[in-house]
PDB file of C-alpha atoms in Angstrom:
ATOM      1  CA  UNK A 157       0.000   0.000   0.000  1.00  0.00           C
ATOM      2  CA  UNK A 158       1.339   3.426  -0.926  1.00  0.00           C
ATOM      3  CA  UNK A 159       2.100   5.614   2.069  1.00  0.00           C
ATOM      4  CA  UNK A 160       0.656   9.109   2.307  1.00  0.00           C
ATOM      5  CA  UNK A 161       3.107  12.012   2.369  1.00  0.00           C
ATOM      6  CA  UNK A 162       3.225  14.058   5.595  1.00  0.00           C
ATOM      7  CA  UNK A 163       1.554  16.986   3.815  1.00  0.00           C
ATOM      8  CA  UNK A 164      -1.273  14.768   2.549  1.00  0.00           C
ATOM      9  CA  UNK A 165      -1.723  13.518   6.102  1.00  0.00           C
ATOM     10  CA  UNK A 166      -2.024  17.130   7.313  1.00  0.00           C
ATOM     11  CA  UNK A 167      -4.608  17.929   4.618  1.00  0.00           C
ATOM     12  CA  UNK A 168      -6.694  14.879   5.534  1.00  0.00           C
ATOM     13  CA  UNK A 169      -6.404  15.761   9.227  1.00  0.00           C
ATOM     14  CA  UNK A 170      -7.710  19.291   8.641  1.00  0.00           C
ATOM     15  CA  UNK A 171     -10.662  18.087   6.568  1.00  0.00           C
ATOM     16  CA  UNK A 172     -11.607  15.229   8.895  1.00  0.00           C
ATOM     17  CA  UNK A 173     -11.303  17.241  12.100  1.00  0.00           C
ATOM     18  CA  UNK A 174     -13.251  20.145  10.574  1.00  0.00           C
ATOM     19  CA  UNK A 175     -16.081  17.719   9.825  1.00  0.00           C
ATOM     20  CA  UNK A 176     -15.963  16.324  13.349  1.00  0.00           C
ATOM     21  CA  UNK A 177     -16.259  19.722  15.056  1.00  0.00           C
ATOM     22  CA  UNK A 178     -19.821  20.965  14.638  1.00  0.00           C
ATOM     23  CA  UNK A 179     -18.865  24.454  15.851  1.00  0.00           C
ATOM     24  CA  UNK A 180     -15.948  24.818  13.415  1.00  0.00           C
ATOM     25  CA  UNK A 181     -15.762  28.021  11.366  1.00  0.00           C
ATOM     26  CA  UNK A 182     -14.335  27.844   7.850  1.00  0.00           C
ATOM     27  CA  UNK A 183     -13.375  30.476   5.279  1.00  0.00           C
ATOM     28  CA  UNK A 184     -12.919  28.883   1.848  1.00  0.00           C
ATOM     29  CA  UNK A 185     -11.361  30.631  -1.134  1.00  0.00           C
ATOM     30  CA  UNK A 186     -11.534  29.359  -4.718  1.00  0.00           C
ATOM     31  CA  UNK A 187      -9.631  31.341  -7.344  1.00  0.00           C
ATOM     32  CA  UNK A 188      -8.251  31.310 -10.863  1.00  0.00           C
ATOM     33  CA  UNK A 189      -4.453  31.555 -10.844  1.00  0.00           C
ATOM     34  CA  UNK A 190      -1.802  32.644 -13.339  1.00  0.00           C
ATOM     35  CA  UNK A 191       1.628  31.043 -12.749  1.00  0.00           C
ATOM     36  CA  UNK A 192       5.013  32.380 -13.908  1.00  0.00           C
ATOM     37  CA  UNK A 193       8.170  30.486 -12.880  1.00  0.00           C
ATOM     38  CA  UNK A 194      11.798  30.128 -13.916  1.00  0.00           C
ATOM     39  CA  UNK A 195      14.026  27.089 -13.271  1.00  0.00           C
ATOM     40  CA  UNK A 196      17.680  27.789 -14.070  1.00  0.00           C
ATOM     41  CA  UNK A 197      16.753  29.923 -17.091  1.00  0.00           C
ATOM     42  CA  UNK A 198      13.858  27.785 -18.353  1.00  0.00           C
ATOM     43  CA  UNK A 199      10.612  29.759 -18.111  1.00  0.00           C
ATOM     44  CA  UNK A 200       7.222  28.231 -17.346  1.00  0.00           C
ATOM     45  CA  UNK A 201       3.932  30.114 -17.765  1.00  0.00           C
ATOM     46  CA  UNK A 202       0.497  28.629 -17.228  1.00  0.00           C
ATOM     47  CA  UNK A 203      -2.727  28.786 -15.290  1.00  0.00           C
ATOM     48  CA  UNK A 204      -4.830  26.727 -12.907  1.00  0.00           C
ATOM     49  CA  UNK A 205      -6.687  26.868  -9.615  1.00  0.00           C
ATOM     50  CA  UNK A 206      -5.907  28.160  -6.125  1.00  0.00           C
ATOM     51  CA  UNK A 207      -7.752  26.815  -3.068  1.00  0.00           C
ATOM     52  CA  UNK A 208      -7.436  28.248   0.443  1.00  0.00           C
ATOM     53  CA  UNK A 209      -8.967  27.181   3.760  1.00  0.00           C
ATOM     54  CA  UNK A 210      -8.685  29.130   7.011  1.00  0.00           C
ATOM     55  CA  UNK A 211     -10.630  28.545  10.182  1.00  0.00           C
ATOM     56  CA  UNK A 212     -11.092  27.654  13.827  1.00  0.00           C
ATOM     57  CA  UNK A 213     -11.872  24.146  15.005  1.00  0.00           C
ATOM     58  CA  UNK A 214     -12.283  25.476  18.547  1.00  0.00           C
ATOM     59  CA  UNK A 215     -11.137  28.576  20.483  1.00  0.00           C
ATOM     60  CA  UNK A 216      -7.713  26.937  20.905  1.00  0.00           C
ATOM     61  CA  UNK A 217      -7.259  25.203  17.519  1.00  0.00           C
ATOM     62  CA  UNK A 218      -6.774  27.084  14.233  1.00  0.00           C
ATOM     63  CA  UNK A 219      -5.648  25.970  10.794  1.00  0.00           C
ATOM     64  CA  UNK A 220      -4.643  27.334   7.398  1.00  0.00           C
ATOM     65  CA  UNK A 221      -4.261  25.587   4.045  1.00  0.00           C
ATOM     66  CA  UNK A 222      -3.337  26.872   0.584  1.00  0.00           C
ATOM     67  CA  UNK A 223      -3.123  24.701  -2.558  1.00  0.00           C
ATOM     68  CA  UNK A 224      -2.136  25.853  -6.062  1.00  0.00           C
ATOM     69  CA  UNK A 225      -2.357  23.469  -9.014  1.00  0.00           C
ATOM     70  CA  UNK A 226      -1.759  24.189 -12.683  1.00  0.00           C
ATOM     71  CA  UNK A 227      -0.074  23.049 -15.852  1.00  0.00           C
ATOM     72  CA  UNK A 228       2.709  24.506 -18.010  1.00  0.00           C
ATOM     73  CA  UNK A 229       2.255  22.817 -21.395  1.00  0.00           C
ATOM     74  CA  UNK A 230       3.005  19.179 -20.394  1.00  0.00           C
ATOM     75  CA  UNK A 231       4.533  19.993 -16.960  1.00  0.00           C
ATOM     76  CA  UNK A 232       2.364  19.838 -13.832  1.00  0.00           C
ATOM     77  CA  UNK A 233       2.793  22.485 -11.121  1.00  0.00           C
ATOM     78  CA  UNK A 234       1.769  22.002  -7.485  1.00  0.00           C
ATOM     79  CA  UNK A 235       2.413  24.224  -4.474  1.00  0.00           C
ATOM     80  CA  UNK A 236       0.725  23.346  -1.163  1.00  0.00           C
ATOM     81  CA  UNK A 237       1.199  24.947   2.266  1.00  0.00           C
ATOM     82  CA  UNK A 238      -0.642  23.937   5.425  1.00  0.00           C
ATOM     83  CA  UNK A 239      -0.504  24.434   9.189  1.00  0.00           C
ATOM     84  CA  UNK A 240      -2.484  23.687  12.320  1.00  0.00           C
ATOM     85  CA  UNK A 241      -1.956  25.366  15.714  1.00  0.00           C
ATOM     86  CA  UNK A 242      -3.031  24.272  19.178  1.00  0.00           C
ATOM     87  CA  UNK A 243      -2.835  27.061  21.773  1.00  0.00           C
ATOM     88  CA  UNK A 244      -2.036  25.623  25.192  1.00  0.00           C
ATOM     89  CA  UNK A 245      -1.781  29.221  26.485  1.00  0.00           C
ATOM     90  CA  UNK A 246      -3.912  32.144  25.202  1.00  0.00           C
ATOM     91  CA  UNK A 247      -1.107  33.441  22.942  1.00  0.00           C
ATOM     92  CA  UNK A 248       1.315  30.498  22.675  1.00  0.00           C
ATOM     93  CA  UNK A 249       0.747  27.231  20.862  1.00  0.00           C
ATOM     94  CA  UNK A 250       2.189  24.134  19.239  1.00  0.00           C
ATOM     95  CA  UNK A 251       2.514  24.725  15.489  1.00  0.00           C
ATOM     96  CA  UNK A 252       2.601  21.897  12.906  1.00  0.00           C
ATOM     97  CA  UNK A 253       3.488  22.851   9.308  1.00  0.00           C
ATOM     98  CA  UNK A 254       3.648  21.017   6.000  1.00  0.00           C
ATOM     99  CA  UNK A 255       4.628  22.135   2.497  1.00  0.00           C
ATOM    100  CA  UNK A 256       5.167  20.627  -0.925  1.00  0.00           C
ATOM    101  CA  UNK A 257       6.386  22.186  -4.190  1.00  0.00           C
ATOM    102  CA  UNK A 258       6.554  20.285  -7.484  1.00  0.00           C
ATOM    103  CA  UNK A 259       7.555  21.676 -10.881  1.00  0.00           C
ATOM    104  CA  UNK A 260       9.748  19.886 -13.429  1.00  0.00           C
ATOM    105  CA  UNK A 261      13.022  18.976 -11.654  1.00  0.00           C
ATOM    106  CA  UNK A 262      12.064  20.734  -8.399  1.00  0.00           C
ATOM    107  CA  UNK A 263      10.318  18.528  -5.845  1.00  0.00           C
ATOM    108  CA  UNK A 264      10.460  19.682  -2.227  1.00  0.00           C
ATOM    109  CA  UNK A 265       8.454  18.331   0.714  1.00  0.00           C
ATOM    110  CA  UNK A 266       8.850  19.504   4.293  1.00  0.00           C
ATOM    111  CA  UNK A 267       7.081  18.978   7.613  1.00  0.00           C
ATOM    112  CA  UNK A 268       8.031  20.948  10.721  1.00  0.00           C
ATOM    113  CA  UNK A 269       6.969  21.084  14.338  1.00  0.00           C
ATOM    114  CA  UNK A 270       7.481  24.113  16.556  1.00  0.00           C
ATOM    115  CA  UNK A 271       5.774  26.932  18.411  1.00  0.00           C
ATOM    116  CA  UNK A 272       3.712  29.967  17.458  1.00  0.00           C
ATOM    117  CA  UNK A 273       2.962  33.248  19.217  1.00  0.00           C
ATOM    118  CA  UNK A 274      -0.408  34.853  18.440  1.00  0.00           C
ATOM    119  CA  UNK A 275      -1.966  38.267  18.949  1.00  0.00           C
ATOM    120  CA  UNK A 276      -5.621  38.713  17.982  1.00  0.00           C
ATOM    121  CA  UNK A 277      -7.596  41.956  18.236  1.00  0.00           C
ATOM    122  CA  UNK A 278     -10.601  43.349  16.361  1.00  0.00           C
ATOM    123  CA  UNK A 279      -8.344  44.905  13.694  1.00  0.00           C
ATOM    124  CA  UNK A 280      -5.138  42.833  13.862  1.00  0.00           C
ATOM    125  CA  UNK A 281      -4.236  39.176  13.754  1.00  0.00           C
ATOM    126  CA  UNK A 282      -0.535  38.372  14.153  1.00  0.00           C
ATOM    127  CA  UNK A 283       1.184  34.986  14.207  1.00  0.00           C
ATOM    128  CA  UNK A 284       4.941  34.472  14.508  1.00  0.00           C
ATOM    129  CA  UNK A 285       6.161  30.879  14.237  1.00  0.00           C
ATOM    130  CA  UNK A 286       9.329  28.804  14.214  1.00  0.00           C
ATOM    131  CA  UNK A 287       9.935  25.077  14.026  1.00  0.00           C
ATOM    132  CA  UNK A 288      12.316  22.349  12.961  1.00  0.00           C
ATOM    133  CA  UNK A 289      12.088  19.678  10.268  1.00  0.00           C
ATOM    134  CA  UNK A 290      10.524  16.524  11.740  1.00  0.00           C
ATOM    135  CA  UNK A 291      12.800  14.116   9.859  1.00  0.00           C
ATOM    136  CA  UNK A 292      15.962  16.066  10.781  1.00  0.00           C
ATOM    137  CA  UNK A 293      14.929  17.721  14.032  1.00  0.00           C
ATOM    138  CA  UNK A 294      17.407  20.352  15.159  1.00  0.00           C
ATOM    139  CA  UNK A 295      19.144  20.498  11.751  1.00  0.00           C
ATOM    140  CA  UNK A 296      16.707  22.255   9.387  1.00  0.00           C
ATOM    141  CA  UNK A 297      14.380  25.078  10.450  1.00  0.00           C
ATOM    142  CA  UNK A 298      11.212  26.823   9.304  1.00  0.00           C
ATOM    143  CA  UNK A 299      10.192  30.285  10.482  1.00  0.00           C
ATOM    144  CA  UNK A 300       7.950  33.149   9.431  1.00  0.00           C
ATOM    145  CA  UNK A 301       4.947  35.301  10.205  1.00  0.00           C
ATOM    146  CA  UNK A 302       1.343  35.877   9.129  1.00  0.00           C
ATOM    147  CA  UNK A 303      -0.443  39.209   9.575  1.00  0.00           C
ATOM    148  CA  UNK A 304      -4.160  39.873   9.097  1.00  0.00           C
ATOM    149  CA  UNK A 305      -5.041  43.585   8.997  1.00  0.00           C
ATOM    150  CA  UNK A 306      -8.578  44.940   9.078  1.00  0.00           C
ATOM    151  CA  UNK A 307      -7.934  47.837   6.690  1.00  0.00           C
ATOM    152  CA  UNK A 308     -11.584  48.958   6.556  1.00  0.00           C
ATOM    153  CA  UNK A 309     -14.990  47.698   7.566  1.00  0.00           C
ATOM    154  CA  UNK A 310     -15.705  44.566   5.555  1.00  0.00           C
ATOM    155  CA  UNK A 311     -12.198  44.137   4.133  1.00  0.00           C
ATOM    156  CA  UNK A 312      -8.859  42.706   5.255  1.00  0.00           C
ATOM    157  CA  UNK A 313      -5.265  42.509   4.050  1.00  0.00           C
ATOM    158  CA  UNK A 314      -3.377  39.274   4.778  1.00  0.00           C
ATOM    159  CA  UNK A 315       0.432  39.220   4.585  1.00  0.00           C
ATOM    160  CA  UNK A 316       2.595  36.126   4.921  1.00  0.00           C
ATOM    161  CA  UNK A 317       6.296  35.256   4.968  1.00  0.00           C
ATOM    162  CA  UNK A 318       7.974  31.880   5.454  1.00  0.00           C
ATOM    163  CA  UNK A 319      11.492  30.511   5.050  1.00  0.00           C
ATOM    164  CA  UNK A 320      12.234  26.788   5.053  1.00  0.00           C
ATOM    165  CA  UNK A 321      15.980  26.387   5.596  1.00  0.00           C
ATOM    166  CA  UNK A 322      16.908  22.859   4.550  1.00  0.00           C
ATOM    167  CA  UNK A 323      18.488  20.972   1.598  1.00  0.00           C
ATOM    168  CA  UNK A 324      17.066  23.642  -0.698  1.00  0.00           C
ATOM    169  CA  UNK A 325      16.247  26.921   1.035  1.00  0.00           C
ATOM    170  CA  UNK A 326      12.671  27.901   0.153  1.00  0.00           C
ATOM    171  CA  UNK A 327      11.236  31.372   0.785  1.00  0.00           C
ATOM    172  CA  UNK A 328       7.608  32.278   0.117  1.00  0.00           C
ATOM    173  CA  UNK A 329       5.922  35.661   0.466  1.00  0.00           C
ATOM    174  CA  UNK A 330       2.260  36.338  -0.197  1.00  0.00           C
ATOM    175  CA  UNK A 331      -0.288  39.113   0.055  1.00  0.00           C
ATOM    176  CA  UNK A 332      -4.059  38.629  -0.125  1.00  0.00           C
ATOM    177  CA  UNK A 333      -6.910  41.133  -0.087  1.00  0.00           C
ATOM    178  CA  UNK A 334     -10.408  40.005   0.886  1.00  0.00           C
ATOM    179  CA  UNK A 335     -13.415  42.284   0.382  1.00  0.00           C
ATOM    180  CA  UNK A 336     -16.748  41.231   1.875  1.00  0.00           C
ATOM    181  CA  UNK A 337     -19.657  41.300  -0.562  1.00  0.00           C
ATOM    182  CA  UNK A 338     -22.037  39.905   2.083  1.00  0.00           C
ATOM    183  CA  UNK A 339     -21.863  38.206   5.469  1.00  0.00           C
ATOM    184  CA  UNK A 340     -20.766  34.948   3.823  1.00  0.00           C
ATOM    185  CA  UNK A 341     -19.405  35.865   0.372  1.00  0.00           C
ATOM    186  CA  UNK A 342     -16.281  37.866  -0.460  1.00  0.00           C
ATOM    187  CA  UNK A 343     -13.896  38.854  -3.239  1.00  0.00           C
ATOM    188  CA  UNK A 344     -10.437  37.277  -3.028  1.00  0.00           C
ATOM    189  CA  UNK A 345      -7.346  38.815  -4.723  1.00  0.00           C
ATOM    190  CA  UNK A 346      -3.805  37.589  -4.133  1.00  0.00           C
ATOM    191  CA  UNK A 347      -0.152  37.442  -5.135  1.00  0.00           C
ATOM    192  CA  UNK A 348       2.452  34.899  -4.010  1.00  0.00           C
ATOM    193  CA  UNK A 349       6.164  34.676  -4.799  1.00  0.00           C
ATOM    194  CA  UNK A 350       8.396  31.629  -4.292  1.00  0.00           C
ATOM    195  CA  UNK A 351      12.163  31.255  -4.460  1.00  0.00           C
ATOM    196  CA  UNK A 352      14.306  28.170  -3.832  1.00  0.00           C
ATOM    197  CA  UNK A 353      18.102  28.211  -3.541  1.00  0.00           C
ATOM    198  CA  UNK A 354      20.678  25.438  -3.410  1.00  0.00           C
ATOM    199  CA  UNK A 355      22.051  24.182  -0.094  1.00  0.00           C
ATOM    200  CA  UNK A 356      24.855  26.770  -0.131  1.00  0.00           C
ATOM    201  CA  UNK A 357      22.427  29.582  -0.905  1.00  0.00           C
ATOM    202  CA  UNK A 358      24.533  30.734  -3.855  1.00  0.00           C
ATOM    203  CA  UNK A 359      22.324  29.722  -6.799  1.00  0.00           C
ATOM    204  CA  UNK A 360      18.595  30.198  -7.380  1.00  0.00           C
ATOM    205  CA  UNK A 361      16.992  26.907  -8.456  1.00  0.00           C
ATOM    206  CA  UNK A 362      13.388  28.101  -8.858  1.00  0.00           C
ATOM    207  CA  UNK A 363      11.901  31.586  -8.808  1.00  0.00           C
ATOM    208  CA  UNK A 364       8.423  32.785  -9.725  1.00  0.00           C
ATOM    209  CA  UNK A 365       5.020  34.026  -8.714  1.00  0.00           C
ATOM    210  CA  UNK A 366       1.321  33.234  -8.693  1.00  0.00           C
ATOM    211  CA  UNK A 367      -1.370  35.874  -9.219  1.00  0.00           C
ATOM    212  CA  UNK A 368      -4.964  34.885  -8.504  1.00  0.00           C
ATOM    213  CA  UNK A 369      -8.507  36.207  -8.207  1.00  0.00           C
ATOM    214  CA  UNK A 370     -11.714  34.548  -7.057  1.00  0.00           C
ATOM    215  CA  UNK A 371     -14.264  34.348  -4.264  1.00  0.00           C
ATOM    216  CA  UNK A 372     -14.353  33.368  -0.586  1.00  0.00           C
ATOM    217  CA  UNK A 373     -17.203  31.742   1.268  1.00  0.00           C
ATOM    218  CA  UNK A 374     -17.594  31.510   5.045  1.00  0.00           C
ATOM    219  CA  UNK A 375     -19.690  28.853   6.751  1.00  0.00           C
TER     220      UNK A 375
END
């Protein structure tokens, strides 16, 4: 029997636990994405879909998942990022992260376990996190931040940064704007950039961006 990857396990965990918690809140985004990437001088341009899930399973458990899938001629592109946080104190929690990037010769999968510090107010949501690779604990690290700003009534700006320092150093930065059209429906606009370097950090292996637009639905 084929074993599931750690990231696939995280995705299944989020979906199954969300179903189990009747009081869970979910914000789902479905968007059309345009992908532009470069691998050592070879350019790839294509389009596809972007799915995002953010929510609370309970007051102490939150999760976030983003999946981008597309195709560049005959080459499949996949970029998935997921995390789940359990707060054992009001602002401090255990943070489990998973990521997977696939495009041509680049295939990177990482799972990390660490801690996160959270601040949540009516107009600001801040999460700072750091962890270490599960398979090489104490050798490779992942760290970053996520900021949710209430820029105006009915709209928010979400900023994210993450670096995965391992065999290939991967840095992702994203910005997303959500505008509420109703209490449940919203407009979703976003931009995400990704860059991977070799182990020495001297050569860029993959570099590119994803631009997307779509809708969000809260239930």
